Short mmCIF file of N, CA and C in Angstrom, two decimals:
data_model
loop_
_atom_site.label_atom_id
_atom_site.label_comp_id
_atom_site.label_asym_id
_atom_site.label_seq_id
_atom_site.Cartn_x
_atom_site.Cartn_y
_atom_site.Cartn_z
N MET S 20 -33.51 33.15 -46.41
CA MET S 20 -34.03 33.18 -47.77
C MET S 20 -33.56 31.92 -48.49
N ARG S 21 -34.43 31.38 -49.30
CA ARG S 21 -34.11 30.17 -50.04
C ARG S 21 -34.49 30.38 -51.51
N LEU S 22 -33.55 30.07 -52.39
CA LEU S 22 -33.83 30.18 -53.81
C LEU S 22 -34.64 28.97 -54.27
N THR S 23 -35.41 29.16 -55.31
CA THR S 23 -36.23 28.09 -55.85
C THR S 23 -35.37 27.11 -56.65
N LYS S 24 -35.93 25.94 -56.92
CA LYS S 24 -35.25 24.97 -57.78
C LYS S 24 -35.04 25.55 -59.16
N GLN S 25 -35.96 26.39 -59.58
CA GLN S 25 -35.85 27.01 -60.90
C GLN S 25 -34.55 27.79 -61.02
N SER S 26 -34.22 28.60 -60.02
CA SER S 26 -32.97 29.37 -60.04
C SER S 26 -31.76 28.45 -59.95
N ASN S 27 -31.86 27.48 -59.07
CA ASN S 27 -30.77 26.52 -58.89
C ASN S 27 -30.44 25.83 -60.21
N TYR S 28 -31.44 25.28 -60.88
CA TYR S 28 -31.21 24.58 -62.13
C TYR S 28 -30.85 25.54 -63.26
N ALA S 29 -31.35 26.74 -63.24
CA ALA S 29 -30.98 27.72 -64.27
C ALA S 29 -29.48 27.96 -64.24
N VAL S 30 -28.94 28.14 -63.06
CA VAL S 30 -27.49 28.34 -62.92
C VAL S 30 -26.75 27.09 -63.37
N ARG S 31 -27.24 25.93 -62.97
CA ARG S 31 -26.59 24.67 -63.36
C ARG S 31 -26.60 24.47 -64.88
N ILE S 32 -27.71 24.82 -65.51
CA ILE S 32 -27.81 24.70 -66.97
C ILE S 32 -26.78 25.60 -67.64
N LEU S 33 -26.67 26.82 -67.15
CA LEU S 33 -25.70 27.75 -67.72
C LEU S 33 -24.27 27.25 -67.50
N MET S 34 -24.00 26.67 -66.34
CA MET S 34 -22.68 26.11 -66.07
C MET S 34 -22.40 24.93 -67.02
N TYR S 35 -23.40 24.11 -67.24
CA TYR S 35 -23.26 22.97 -68.15
C TYR S 35 -22.91 23.48 -69.54
N CYS S 36 -23.66 24.47 -70.03
CA CYS S 36 -23.41 25.01 -71.37
C CYS S 36 -22.03 25.67 -71.45
N ALA S 37 -21.63 26.35 -70.40
CA ALA S 37 -20.32 27.01 -70.40
C ALA S 37 -19.19 25.99 -70.42
N SER S 38 -19.42 24.83 -69.85
CA SER S 38 -18.39 23.79 -69.77
C SER S 38 -18.36 22.88 -70.99
N ASN S 39 -19.39 22.97 -71.80
CA ASN S 39 -19.52 22.12 -72.97
C ASN S 39 -19.10 22.92 -74.20
N GLU S 40 -18.12 22.44 -74.94
CA GLU S 40 -17.61 23.19 -76.08
C GLU S 40 -18.52 23.12 -77.29
N LYS S 41 -19.43 22.17 -77.31
CA LYS S 41 -20.35 22.05 -78.44
C LYS S 41 -21.76 22.36 -77.97
N LEU S 42 -22.73 22.20 -78.85
CA LEU S 42 -24.11 22.41 -78.45
C LEU S 42 -24.49 21.41 -77.36
N SER S 43 -25.24 21.88 -76.39
CA SER S 43 -25.70 21.01 -75.30
C SER S 43 -27.08 20.47 -75.65
N LYS S 44 -27.22 19.19 -75.57
CA LYS S 44 -28.52 18.56 -75.86
C LYS S 44 -29.39 18.62 -74.61
N ILE S 45 -30.64 18.97 -74.82
CA ILE S 45 -31.58 19.11 -73.73
C ILE S 45 -31.75 17.79 -72.98
N SER S 46 -31.83 16.70 -73.72
CA SER S 46 -31.99 15.39 -73.07
C SER S 46 -30.78 15.05 -72.21
N ASP S 47 -29.58 15.45 -72.66
CA ASP S 47 -28.37 15.18 -71.87
C ASP S 47 -28.36 15.99 -70.57
N ILE S 48 -28.77 17.26 -70.67
CA ILE S 48 -28.81 18.11 -69.47
C ILE S 48 -29.82 17.55 -68.48
N ALA S 49 -30.99 17.20 -68.97
CA ALA S 49 -32.04 16.66 -68.10
C ALA S 49 -31.57 15.39 -67.41
N GLU S 50 -30.90 14.53 -68.15
CA GLU S 50 -30.41 13.28 -67.57
C GLU S 50 -29.27 13.55 -66.59
N PHE S 51 -28.36 14.44 -66.94
CA PHE S 51 -27.20 14.73 -66.10
C PHE S 51 -27.62 15.26 -64.73
N TYR S 52 -28.62 16.16 -64.72
CA TYR S 52 -29.08 16.73 -63.46
C TYR S 52 -30.28 16.01 -62.87
N ASP S 53 -30.76 14.96 -63.57
CA ASP S 53 -31.89 14.18 -63.12
C ASP S 53 -33.13 15.06 -62.89
N ILE S 54 -33.44 15.87 -63.91
CA ILE S 54 -34.66 16.68 -63.87
C ILE S 54 -35.48 16.35 -65.12
N SER S 55 -36.76 16.59 -65.04
CA SER S 55 -37.62 16.29 -66.18
C SER S 55 -37.35 17.29 -67.32
N GLU S 56 -37.51 16.81 -68.54
CA GLU S 56 -37.34 17.69 -69.68
C GLU S 56 -38.40 18.79 -69.68
N THR S 57 -39.58 18.49 -69.16
CA THR S 57 -40.63 19.50 -69.08
C THR S 57 -40.20 20.67 -68.20
N PHE S 58 -39.64 20.37 -67.04
CA PHE S 58 -39.15 21.42 -66.14
C PHE S 58 -37.98 22.15 -66.78
N LEU S 59 -37.12 21.42 -67.45
CA LEU S 59 -35.98 22.03 -68.14
C LEU S 59 -36.46 23.01 -69.21
N PHE S 60 -37.46 22.63 -69.99
CA PHE S 60 -38.00 23.53 -71.02
C PHE S 60 -38.57 24.80 -70.40
N LYS S 61 -39.22 24.67 -69.26
CA LYS S 61 -39.77 25.85 -68.58
C LYS S 61 -38.63 26.82 -68.21
N ILE S 62 -37.55 26.27 -67.67
CA ILE S 62 -36.41 27.11 -67.30
C ILE S 62 -35.75 27.69 -68.54
N LEU S 63 -35.65 26.90 -69.59
CA LEU S 63 -35.02 27.39 -70.82
C LEU S 63 -35.78 28.55 -71.44
N GLN S 64 -37.10 28.55 -71.31
CA GLN S 64 -37.89 29.67 -71.82
C GLN S 64 -37.45 30.97 -71.13
N ILE S 65 -37.25 30.91 -69.83
CA ILE S 65 -36.82 32.10 -69.08
C ILE S 65 -35.40 32.48 -69.48
N LEU S 66 -34.51 31.49 -69.56
CA LEU S 66 -33.12 31.77 -69.91
C LEU S 66 -33.01 32.33 -71.33
N ASN S 67 -33.84 31.83 -72.23
CA ASN S 67 -33.84 32.32 -73.60
C ASN S 67 -34.40 33.74 -73.67
N ALA S 68 -35.52 33.97 -73.01
CA ALA S 68 -36.15 35.31 -73.02
C ALA S 68 -35.25 36.35 -72.36
N SER S 69 -34.43 35.92 -71.42
CA SER S 69 -33.53 36.83 -70.71
C SER S 69 -32.21 37.04 -71.44
N GLY S 70 -32.03 36.34 -72.56
CA GLY S 70 -30.83 36.52 -73.36
C GLY S 70 -29.60 35.77 -72.87
N PHE S 71 -29.80 34.72 -72.07
CA PHE S 71 -28.67 33.95 -71.57
C PHE S 71 -28.29 32.80 -72.51
N VAL S 72 -29.29 32.18 -73.14
CA VAL S 72 -29.04 31.06 -74.04
C VAL S 72 -29.77 31.28 -75.36
N GLU S 73 -29.33 30.53 -76.34
CA GLU S 73 -30.05 30.48 -77.60
C GLU S 73 -30.22 29.02 -77.98
N THR S 74 -31.30 28.74 -78.65
CA THR S 74 -31.58 27.36 -79.05
C THR S 74 -31.33 27.22 -80.54
N VAL S 75 -30.83 26.06 -80.90
CA VAL S 75 -30.60 25.72 -82.29
C VAL S 75 -31.51 24.54 -82.59
N ARG S 76 -32.42 24.75 -83.51
CA ARG S 76 -33.40 23.70 -83.83
C ARG S 76 -32.82 22.69 -84.81
N GLY S 77 -33.50 21.59 -84.89
CA GLY S 77 -33.12 20.59 -85.88
C GLY S 77 -32.52 19.35 -85.25
N ARG S 78 -32.21 18.43 -86.12
CA ARG S 78 -31.72 17.12 -85.68
C ARG S 78 -30.45 17.22 -84.84
N HIS S 79 -29.58 18.11 -85.19
CA HIS S 79 -28.33 18.28 -84.46
C HIS S 79 -28.36 19.55 -83.62
N GLY S 80 -29.55 19.94 -83.23
CA GLY S 80 -29.71 21.16 -82.45
C GLY S 80 -29.38 20.99 -80.99
N GLY S 81 -29.64 22.03 -80.25
CA GLY S 81 -29.39 22.02 -78.82
C GLY S 81 -29.41 23.45 -78.30
N ILE S 82 -28.71 23.69 -77.22
CA ILE S 82 -28.64 25.04 -76.68
C ILE S 82 -27.18 25.42 -76.44
N LYS S 83 -26.96 26.72 -76.44
CA LYS S 83 -25.63 27.24 -76.14
C LYS S 83 -25.80 28.61 -75.50
N LEU S 84 -24.76 29.07 -74.85
CA LEU S 84 -24.80 30.40 -74.26
C LEU S 84 -24.91 31.43 -75.37
N LYS S 85 -25.71 32.44 -75.13
CA LYS S 85 -25.87 33.50 -76.12
C LYS S 85 -24.77 34.55 -75.98
N ARG S 86 -24.25 34.66 -74.77
CA ARG S 86 -23.16 35.59 -74.49
C ARG S 86 -22.02 34.80 -73.85
N PRO S 87 -20.82 35.34 -73.86
CA PRO S 87 -19.73 34.65 -73.16
C PRO S 87 -20.07 34.47 -71.68
N ALA S 88 -19.58 33.38 -71.11
CA ALA S 88 -19.89 33.06 -69.71
C ALA S 88 -19.46 34.15 -68.75
N ASP S 89 -18.39 34.88 -69.09
CA ASP S 89 -17.93 35.94 -68.20
C ASP S 89 -18.76 37.22 -68.32
N GLU S 90 -19.75 37.21 -69.21
CA GLU S 90 -20.66 38.35 -69.34
C GLU S 90 -22.06 38.05 -68.80
N ILE S 91 -22.23 36.87 -68.21
CA ILE S 91 -23.53 36.50 -67.63
C ILE S 91 -23.36 36.52 -66.12
N GLY S 92 -23.90 37.55 -65.49
CA GLY S 92 -23.76 37.71 -64.05
C GLY S 92 -24.68 36.80 -63.27
N LEU S 93 -24.16 36.28 -62.17
CA LEU S 93 -24.96 35.40 -61.31
C LEU S 93 -26.17 36.14 -60.74
N GLY S 94 -25.97 37.35 -60.28
CA GLY S 94 -27.09 38.14 -59.77
C GLY S 94 -28.16 38.37 -60.82
N GLU S 95 -27.72 38.61 -62.04
CA GLU S 95 -28.64 38.81 -63.16
C GLU S 95 -29.50 37.57 -63.40
N VAL S 96 -28.88 36.40 -63.32
CA VAL S 96 -29.61 35.14 -63.52
C VAL S 96 -30.63 34.94 -62.40
N ILE S 97 -30.22 35.17 -61.17
CA ILE S 97 -31.13 34.98 -60.04
C ILE S 97 -32.29 35.94 -60.12
N ARG S 98 -32.04 37.18 -60.47
CA ARG S 98 -33.13 38.16 -60.61
C ARG S 98 -34.12 37.73 -61.69
N ALA S 99 -33.62 37.13 -62.76
CA ALA S 99 -34.48 36.72 -63.88
C ALA S 99 -35.31 35.48 -63.56
N THR S 100 -34.82 34.64 -62.66
CA THR S 100 -35.48 33.35 -62.44
C THR S 100 -36.32 33.27 -61.18
N GLU S 101 -36.21 34.23 -60.31
CA GLU S 101 -37.02 34.25 -59.09
C GLU S 101 -38.23 35.17 -59.30
N ASP S 102 -39.36 34.78 -58.73
CA ASP S 102 -40.58 35.57 -58.87
C ASP S 102 -40.58 36.82 -58.00
N ASN S 103 -40.08 36.69 -56.78
CA ASN S 103 -40.01 37.86 -55.90
C ASN S 103 -38.97 37.63 -54.82
N PHE S 104 -38.66 38.69 -54.14
CA PHE S 104 -37.67 38.62 -53.07
C PHE S 104 -38.24 39.19 -51.78
N ASP S 105 -39.53 38.95 -51.58
CA ASP S 105 -40.18 39.42 -50.36
C ASP S 105 -39.69 38.59 -49.18
N MET S 106 -38.81 39.16 -48.40
CA MET S 106 -38.26 38.44 -47.26
C MET S 106 -39.22 38.43 -46.07
N ALA S 107 -40.13 39.37 -46.06
CA ALA S 107 -41.15 39.45 -45.01
C ALA S 107 -42.40 40.05 -45.63
N GLU S 108 -43.50 39.93 -44.94
CA GLU S 108 -44.76 40.42 -45.51
C GLU S 108 -44.72 41.93 -45.75
N CYS S 109 -43.89 42.64 -45.01
CA CYS S 109 -43.83 44.09 -45.19
C CYS S 109 -43.13 44.49 -46.49
N PHE S 110 -42.52 43.55 -47.19
CA PHE S 110 -41.91 43.86 -48.49
C PHE S 110 -42.99 44.05 -49.56
N ASP S 111 -44.14 43.42 -49.38
CA ASP S 111 -45.23 43.53 -50.34
C ASP S 111 -46.04 44.77 -50.01
N LEU S 112 -45.75 45.86 -50.69
CA LEU S 112 -46.36 47.15 -50.36
C LEU S 112 -47.86 47.18 -50.62
N GLU S 113 -48.36 46.34 -51.52
CA GLU S 113 -49.79 46.33 -51.84
C GLU S 113 -50.63 45.71 -50.74
N SER S 114 -50.12 44.68 -50.09
CA SER S 114 -50.92 44.00 -49.07
C SER S 114 -50.40 44.24 -47.66
N ASN S 115 -49.48 45.12 -47.52
CA ASN S 115 -48.89 45.38 -46.21
C ASN S 115 -49.88 46.12 -45.31
N THR S 116 -50.07 45.61 -44.12
CA THR S 116 -50.98 46.26 -43.16
C THR S 116 -50.24 46.75 -41.93
N CYS S 117 -48.93 46.70 -41.96
CA CYS S 117 -48.14 47.09 -40.79
C CYS S 117 -48.17 48.60 -40.61
N PRO S 118 -48.50 49.07 -39.42
CA PRO S 118 -48.55 50.52 -39.18
C PRO S 118 -47.16 51.16 -39.10
N LEU S 119 -46.12 50.35 -39.04
CA LEU S 119 -44.76 50.88 -38.91
C LEU S 119 -44.05 51.05 -40.25
N ILE S 120 -44.75 50.75 -41.35
CA ILE S 120 -44.10 50.83 -42.65
C ILE S 120 -43.49 52.23 -42.84
N GLY S 121 -42.28 52.24 -43.30
CA GLY S 121 -41.58 53.50 -43.51
C GLY S 121 -40.74 53.94 -42.32
N THR S 122 -41.06 53.44 -41.14
CA THR S 122 -40.28 53.81 -39.95
C THR S 122 -39.70 52.59 -39.24
N CYS S 123 -39.94 51.43 -39.78
CA CYS S 123 -39.55 50.18 -39.11
C CYS S 123 -38.07 49.86 -39.35
N GLY S 124 -37.35 49.65 -38.28
CA GLY S 124 -35.95 49.28 -38.38
C GLY S 124 -35.75 47.88 -38.92
N PHE S 125 -36.70 46.99 -38.63
CA PHE S 125 -36.61 45.62 -39.11
C PHE S 125 -36.68 45.60 -40.64
N ASN S 126 -37.64 46.33 -41.18
CA ASN S 126 -37.81 46.43 -42.63
C ASN S 126 -36.53 46.97 -43.27
N HIS S 127 -35.98 48.00 -42.68
CA HIS S 127 -34.75 48.61 -43.19
C HIS S 127 -33.60 47.59 -43.17
N ALA S 128 -33.46 46.84 -42.08
CA ALA S 128 -32.40 45.84 -41.97
C ALA S 128 -32.55 44.75 -43.03
N LEU S 129 -33.78 44.31 -43.27
CA LEU S 129 -34.01 43.27 -44.28
C LEU S 129 -33.68 43.77 -45.68
N TYR S 130 -34.04 45.02 -45.98
CA TYR S 130 -33.69 45.58 -47.29
C TYR S 130 -32.18 45.66 -47.46
N ARG S 131 -31.48 46.05 -46.42
CA ARG S 131 -30.02 46.11 -46.49
C ARG S 131 -29.43 44.71 -46.70
N ALA S 132 -30.00 43.73 -46.00
CA ALA S 132 -29.52 42.36 -46.15
C ALA S 132 -29.74 41.85 -47.57
N LEU S 133 -30.90 42.14 -48.14
CA LEU S 133 -31.19 41.73 -49.51
C LEU S 133 -30.24 42.40 -50.49
N ASN S 134 -30.00 43.67 -50.28
CA ASN S 134 -29.06 44.39 -51.16
C ASN S 134 -27.65 43.81 -51.04
N ALA S 135 -27.23 43.46 -49.83
CA ALA S 135 -25.92 42.86 -49.63
C ALA S 135 -25.83 41.50 -50.32
N PHE S 136 -26.93 40.74 -50.26
CA PHE S 136 -27.01 39.44 -50.94
C PHE S 136 -26.73 39.62 -52.43
N PHE S 137 -27.41 40.58 -53.05
CA PHE S 137 -27.22 40.82 -54.48
C PHE S 137 -25.86 41.44 -54.79
N ASP S 138 -25.35 42.25 -53.90
CA ASP S 138 -24.00 42.80 -54.11
C ASP S 138 -22.98 41.68 -54.24
N VAL S 139 -23.11 40.66 -53.41
CA VAL S 139 -22.18 39.52 -53.49
C VAL S 139 -22.42 38.72 -54.76
N LEU S 140 -23.67 38.40 -55.07
CA LEU S 140 -23.96 37.65 -56.30
C LEU S 140 -23.47 38.39 -57.53
N ASP S 141 -23.58 39.71 -57.52
CA ASP S 141 -23.16 40.52 -58.67
C ASP S 141 -21.64 40.51 -58.87
N GLU S 142 -20.90 40.02 -57.90
CA GLU S 142 -19.45 39.91 -58.04
C GLU S 142 -19.04 38.69 -58.88
N TYR S 143 -19.98 37.78 -59.13
CA TYR S 143 -19.69 36.54 -59.82
C TYR S 143 -20.39 36.46 -61.17
N ASN S 144 -19.77 35.72 -62.07
CA ASN S 144 -20.41 35.41 -63.35
C ASN S 144 -20.32 33.91 -63.58
N ILE S 145 -20.92 33.43 -64.65
CA ILE S 145 -20.95 31.99 -64.91
C ILE S 145 -19.53 31.45 -65.12
N ALA S 146 -18.67 32.22 -65.72
CA ALA S 146 -17.27 31.77 -65.90
C ALA S 146 -16.60 31.54 -64.56
N ASP S 147 -16.89 32.40 -63.58
CA ASP S 147 -16.32 32.20 -62.25
C ASP S 147 -16.76 30.87 -61.65
N LEU S 148 -18.00 30.49 -61.91
CA LEU S 148 -18.55 29.26 -61.34
C LEU S 148 -18.01 28.02 -62.04
N THR S 149 -17.53 28.20 -63.27
CA THR S 149 -16.99 27.06 -64.01
C THR S 149 -15.47 27.17 -64.13
N ASP S 150 -14.88 27.95 -63.25
CA ASP S 150 -13.43 28.10 -63.22
C ASP S 150 -12.76 26.75 -63.13
N ASN S 151 -13.44 25.84 -62.50
CA ASN S 151 -12.96 24.48 -62.35
C ASN S 151 -13.45 23.65 -63.54
N ARG S 152 -13.42 24.27 -64.71
CA ARG S 152 -14.00 23.70 -65.93
C ARG S 152 -13.47 22.30 -66.23
N ARG S 153 -12.20 22.09 -65.99
CA ARG S 153 -11.63 20.78 -66.28
C ARG S 153 -12.38 19.70 -65.52
N ASN S 154 -12.65 19.93 -64.25
CA ASN S 154 -13.36 18.93 -63.46
C ASN S 154 -14.80 18.75 -63.95
N ILE S 155 -15.45 19.84 -64.31
CA ILE S 155 -16.82 19.74 -64.82
C ILE S 155 -16.81 18.97 -66.14
N ARG S 156 -15.85 19.28 -67.02
CA ARG S 156 -15.78 18.58 -68.30
C ARG S 156 -15.52 17.09 -68.08
N VAL S 157 -14.66 16.75 -67.13
CA VAL S 157 -14.40 15.34 -66.82
C VAL S 157 -15.70 14.66 -66.37
N LEU S 158 -16.47 15.34 -65.51
CA LEU S 158 -17.75 14.78 -65.07
C LEU S 158 -18.69 14.57 -66.26
N LEU S 159 -18.74 15.53 -67.17
CA LEU S 159 -19.59 15.39 -68.35
C LEU S 159 -19.15 14.20 -69.20
N GLU S 160 -17.84 14.06 -69.38
CA GLU S 160 -17.32 12.95 -70.18
C GLU S 160 -17.56 11.61 -69.49
N LEU S 161 -17.38 11.55 -68.17
CA LEU S 161 -17.64 10.32 -67.43
C LEU S 161 -19.11 9.93 -67.53
N ASP S 162 -19.98 10.92 -67.40
CA ASP S 162 -21.41 10.66 -67.49
C ASP S 162 -21.75 10.10 -68.87
N SER S 163 -21.17 10.69 -69.90
CA SER S 163 -21.41 10.22 -71.26
C SER S 163 -20.88 8.80 -71.46
N ALA S 164 -19.69 8.52 -70.91
CA ALA S 164 -19.10 7.19 -71.04
C ALA S 164 -19.94 6.14 -70.34
N VAL S 165 -20.43 6.48 -69.15
CA VAL S 165 -21.27 5.53 -68.39
C VAL S 165 -22.54 5.23 -69.15
N ARG S 166 -23.14 6.25 -69.75
CA ARG S 166 -24.39 6.05 -70.48
C ARG S 166 -24.19 5.21 -71.75
N SER S 167 -23.02 5.34 -72.39
CA SER S 167 -22.80 4.63 -73.64
C SER S 167 -22.09 3.29 -73.47
N ALA S 168 -21.68 2.98 -72.25
CA ALA S 168 -20.99 1.70 -72.00
C ALA S 168 -21.96 0.55 -72.16
N PRO S 169 -21.45 -0.58 -72.70
CA PRO S 169 -22.33 -1.75 -72.82
C PRO S 169 -22.76 -2.24 -71.44
N LYS S 170 -23.96 -2.69 -71.38
CA LYS S 170 -24.51 -3.18 -70.12
C LYS S 170 -23.90 -4.55 -69.80
N ARG S 171 -23.52 -4.71 -68.52
CA ARG S 171 -22.98 -6.01 -68.07
C ARG S 171 -24.12 -6.97 -67.85
N VAL S 172 -23.91 -8.16 -68.27
CA VAL S 172 -24.91 -9.21 -68.05
C VAL S 172 -24.35 -10.14 -66.99
N GLU S 173 -25.09 -10.26 -65.90
CA GLU S 173 -24.69 -11.14 -64.80
C GLU S 173 -25.05 -12.57 -65.14
N ALA S 174 -24.13 -13.50 -64.91
CA ALA S 174 -24.40 -14.91 -65.21
C ALA S 174 -25.03 -15.62 -64.04
#
């Protein structure tokens, strides 16, 4: 199973906000992760609708976590940002044509594996992922310093 870029960046955005003590600017997040602001806005709509972030409008606006980082579960974020978790065609009950549905051991094993996947994700929250907050904050500060440093002119 592979998570989409949407889920990957959603978690990264939440980690960025959790590590940033002030409002996070959308342009800074997009530049830091090297993603388009358009894609970032799409992810933010989901994160906002799911109650993970809130946006502050205006000249000095930005985004921030709506709840404390230790109250935002990793499994909850992944469930909100992925469209489906069909590991095999037999997971889609509407289009399934397999005659073994309901008695198939393979189907049962895949469901157990998916549940185990979420059981592990549910053990973590965004605060757990930013436990190394000092290092993340240093990276944010270094990135900011590099962007604001005067450009060297080669002679």
